[in-house]
Amino acid sequence: MTILLVSGAPGSGKTTLASALAGRLGWPQVHRDELYAGIMAAGDVDREQVVPRGVAAFWSVTAAYARVGSSVIAEATLYRGQSEAEVRSVLSGTGPVRNLHCTTPTWHERFVARGHEARLNDRALVNASATVPALDLGHPLLEVDTSDGYVPGLDDLVRWATA
């Protein structure tokens, strides 16, 4: 059993990589953005409530998979100064954790190309120092260049995730 965190800045290729890995490995995926969307669709919840509820749900679902002995791919933008403590407190004792961190110099251009509101594009830049560099989560880390495909390649990433 492995908890595979796929992290990186918005637009860095996390979701695409997580989906490719899930297809190859047959592991379930937990996408924080999908949890946010589900919470928003559930009713009368404003943005200030969505984020803390979504973050709590993300870590809870990820840990639940691990507690029942299932490997899982958990994909999210992690934030320096916040996510380290979440990983240590929520995932402690649940099983081995590995972090694939997606990097590309074009992350912000990719994010902007999605057509977000200008305030979200600006917020992503403001948060860059907390999201672009890999965090020290106290678990094995492998940086993946997602500029044009994956370096290391997908076969190597599968081997690393299952080692």
Short mmCIF file of C-alpha atoms in Angstrom, two decimals:
data_model
loop_
_atom_site.label_atom_id
_atom_site.label_comp_id
_atom_site.label_asym_id
_atom_site.label_seq_id
_atom_site.Cartn_x
_atom_site.Cartn_y
_atom_site.Cartn_z
CA MET A 1 0.00 0.00 0.00
CA THR A 2 1.29 3.46 -0.96
CA ILE A 3 -0.06 6.98 -0.69
CA LEU A 4 1.20 8.76 -3.80
CA LEU A 5 0.91 12.52 -3.47
CA VAL A 6 1.04 14.33 -6.81
CA SER A 7 1.81 17.95 -6.04
CA GLY A 8 2.83 21.12 -7.85
CA ALA A 9 1.63 24.60 -8.69
CA PRO A 10 -1.68 25.16 -10.46
CA GLY A 11 -1.19 24.36 -14.14
CA SER A 12 1.89 22.22 -13.54
CA GLY A 13 0.33 19.02 -14.89
CA LYS A 14 -0.72 17.32 -11.64
CA THR A 15 -4.15 16.17 -12.75
CA THR A 16 -2.94 14.86 -16.10
CA LEU A 17 -0.08 12.96 -14.46
CA ALA A 18 -2.29 11.59 -11.66
CA SER A 19 -4.80 10.31 -14.22
CA ALA A 20 -2.08 8.69 -16.32
CA LEU A 21 -0.65 6.97 -13.25
CA ALA A 22 -4.08 5.81 -12.07
CA GLY A 23 -4.68 4.30 -15.48
CA ARG A 24 -1.40 2.42 -15.36
CA LEU A 25 -1.55 1.39 -11.70
CA GLY A 26 -5.29 0.86 -11.26
CA TRP A 27 -5.22 2.90 -8.06
CA PRO A 28 -8.08 5.20 -7.01
CA GLN A 29 -7.55 8.95 -7.24
CA VAL A 30 -8.47 11.76 -4.88
CA HIS A 31 -8.54 15.18 -6.59
CA ARG A 32 -8.92 18.14 -4.26
CA ASP A 33 -10.41 20.34 -6.99
CA GLU A 34 -13.14 17.75 -7.63
CA LEU A 35 -13.95 17.75 -3.92
CA TYR A 36 -14.23 21.56 -4.04
CA ALA A 37 -16.60 21.31 -7.01
CA GLY A 38 -18.72 18.71 -5.25
CA ILE A 39 -19.00 20.84 -2.13
CA MET A 40 -20.00 23.86 -4.22
CA ALA A 41 -22.61 21.82 -6.11
CA ALA A 42 -24.06 20.47 -2.87
CA GLY A 43 -25.72 23.73 -1.97
CA ASP A 44 -25.42 27.06 -0.32
CA VAL A 45 -21.70 27.15 0.47
CA ASP A 46 -19.53 30.22 -0.14
CA ARG A 47 -15.87 30.13 -1.19
CA GLU A 48 -14.69 30.79 2.36
CA GLN A 49 -16.34 27.53 3.48
CA VAL A 50 -15.42 25.48 0.40
CA VAL A 51 -11.66 25.61 0.85
CA PRO A 52 -11.43 24.42 4.47
CA ARG A 53 -14.12 21.79 3.89
CA GLY A 54 -12.43 20.62 0.69
CA VAL A 55 -8.99 20.42 2.29
CA ALA A 56 -10.40 18.45 5.25
CA ALA A 57 -12.25 16.09 2.89
CA PHE A 58 -9.14 15.60 0.73
CA TRP A 59 -6.96 14.48 3.64
CA SER A 60 -9.75 12.45 5.22
CA VAL A 61 -10.53 10.49 2.03
CA THR A 62 -6.84 9.96 1.28
CA ALA A 63 -6.21 8.60 4.79
CA ALA A 64 -9.36 6.45 4.63
CA TYR A 65 -8.08 4.65 1.53
CA ALA A 66 -4.78 3.98 3.28
CA ARG A 67 -6.44 2.76 6.48
CA VAL A 68 -8.31 0.05 4.54
CA GLY A 69 -5.08 -1.04 2.84
CA SER A 70 -5.63 0.56 -0.56
CA SER A 71 -2.92 2.40 -2.43
CA VAL A 72 -4.16 5.80 -3.55
CA ILE A 73 -3.13 8.72 -5.73
CA ALA A 74 -3.89 12.05 -4.06
CA GLU A 75 -3.51 15.10 -6.30
CA ALA A 76 -3.47 18.68 -5.05
CA THR A 77 -1.57 21.92 -4.93
CA LEU A 78 0.22 21.79 -1.59
CA TYR A 79 1.17 24.97 0.25
CA ARG A 80 4.42 25.60 2.11
CA GLY A 81 3.73 26.38 5.76
CA GLN A 82 0.40 24.52 5.78
CA SER A 83 0.53 21.21 3.93
CA GLU A 84 3.60 19.88 5.74
CA ALA A 85 1.66 19.80 9.02
CA GLU A 86 -1.40 18.31 7.32
CA VAL A 87 0.66 15.47 5.84
CA ARG A 88 2.34 14.75 9.17
CA SER A 89 -0.83 14.87 11.27
CA VAL A 90 -3.33 13.19 8.93
CA LEU A 91 -1.16 10.62 7.16
CA SER A 92 1.09 9.68 10.09
CA GLY A 93 0.93 5.95 10.64
CA THR A 94 -1.31 5.26 7.63
CA GLY A 95 1.44 3.77 5.46
CA PRO A 96 4.24 4.75 3.12
CA VAL A 97 3.91 8.16 1.46
CA ARG A 98 5.69 9.22 -1.74
CA ASN A 99 5.53 12.63 -3.38
CA LEU A 100 5.75 13.24 -7.12
CA HIS A 101 6.18 16.99 -7.55
CA CYS A 102 5.30 18.42 -10.98
CA THR A 103 7.42 21.29 -12.30
CA THR A 104 7.40 23.36 -15.46
CA PRO A 105 8.37 26.96 -16.14
CA THR A 106 5.08 27.43 -18.03
CA TRP A 107 2.77 26.53 -15.12
CA HIS A 108 1.25 30.01 -14.86
CA GLU A 109 0.69 30.36 -18.60
CA ARG A 110 -1.11 27.00 -18.56
CA PHE A 111 -3.21 28.13 -15.61
CA VAL A 112 -4.16 31.41 -17.27
CA ALA A 113 -5.06 29.57 -20.50
CA ARG A 114 -7.84 27.79 -18.61
CA GLY A 115 -9.78 31.06 -18.58
CA HIS A 116 -9.90 31.79 -14.87
CA GLU A 117 -10.88 35.18 -13.51
CA ALA A 118 -7.97 37.63 -13.30
CA ARG A 119 -8.06 37.54 -9.48
CA LEU A 120 -7.42 33.77 -9.51
CA ASN A 121 -4.54 34.18 -11.97
CA ASP A 122 -3.08 36.89 -9.74
CA ARG A 123 -3.55 34.76 -6.60
CA ALA A 124 -1.68 31.86 -8.23
CA LEU A 125 1.29 34.18 -8.84
CA VAL A 126 1.18 35.58 -5.31
CA ASN A 127 1.21 32.01 -3.93
CA ALA A 128 4.03 30.83 -6.23
CA SER A 129 6.68 30.83 -3.50
CA ALA A 130 4.45 28.49 -1.47
CA THR A 131 3.46 26.15 -4.33
CA VAL A 132 6.15 26.02 -7.04
CA PRO A 133 9.11 24.61 -5.07
CA ALA A 134 8.67 21.09 -3.69
CA LEU A 135 7.84 20.90 0.00
CA ASP A 136 9.84 18.90 2.53
CA LEU A 137 7.15 16.47 3.63
CA GLY A 138 9.55 14.05 5.29
CA HIS A 139 8.81 11.39 2.65
CA PRO A 140 10.52 10.32 -0.59
CA LEU A 141 10.29 13.01 -3.26
CA LEU A 142 10.74 12.84 -7.02
CA GLU A 143 10.49 15.95 -9.18
CA VAL A 144 8.83 15.46 -12.56
CA ASP A 145 9.38 17.90 -15.42
CA THR A 146 5.99 18.15 -17.13
CA SER A 147 7.02 20.71 -19.75
CA ASP A 148 6.72 18.24 -22.65
CA GLY A 149 5.56 14.83 -21.51
CA TYR A 150 7.22 13.52 -18.35
CA VAL A 151 10.86 13.48 -17.35
CA PRO A 152 11.44 10.93 -15.90
CA GLY A 153 9.10 8.97 -18.19
CA LEU A 154 5.84 7.37 -17.13
CA ASP A 155 7.34 3.86 -16.89
CA ASP A 156 10.03 5.19 -14.53
CA LEU A 157 7.40 7.01 -12.45
CA VAL A 158 5.34 3.83 -12.13
CA ARG A 159 8.43 1.92 -10.97
CA TRP A 160 9.29 4.67 -8.46
CA ALA A 161 5.72 4.80 -7.11
CA THR A 162 5.64 1.05 -6.54
CA ALA A 163 9.21 0.57 -5.26
#
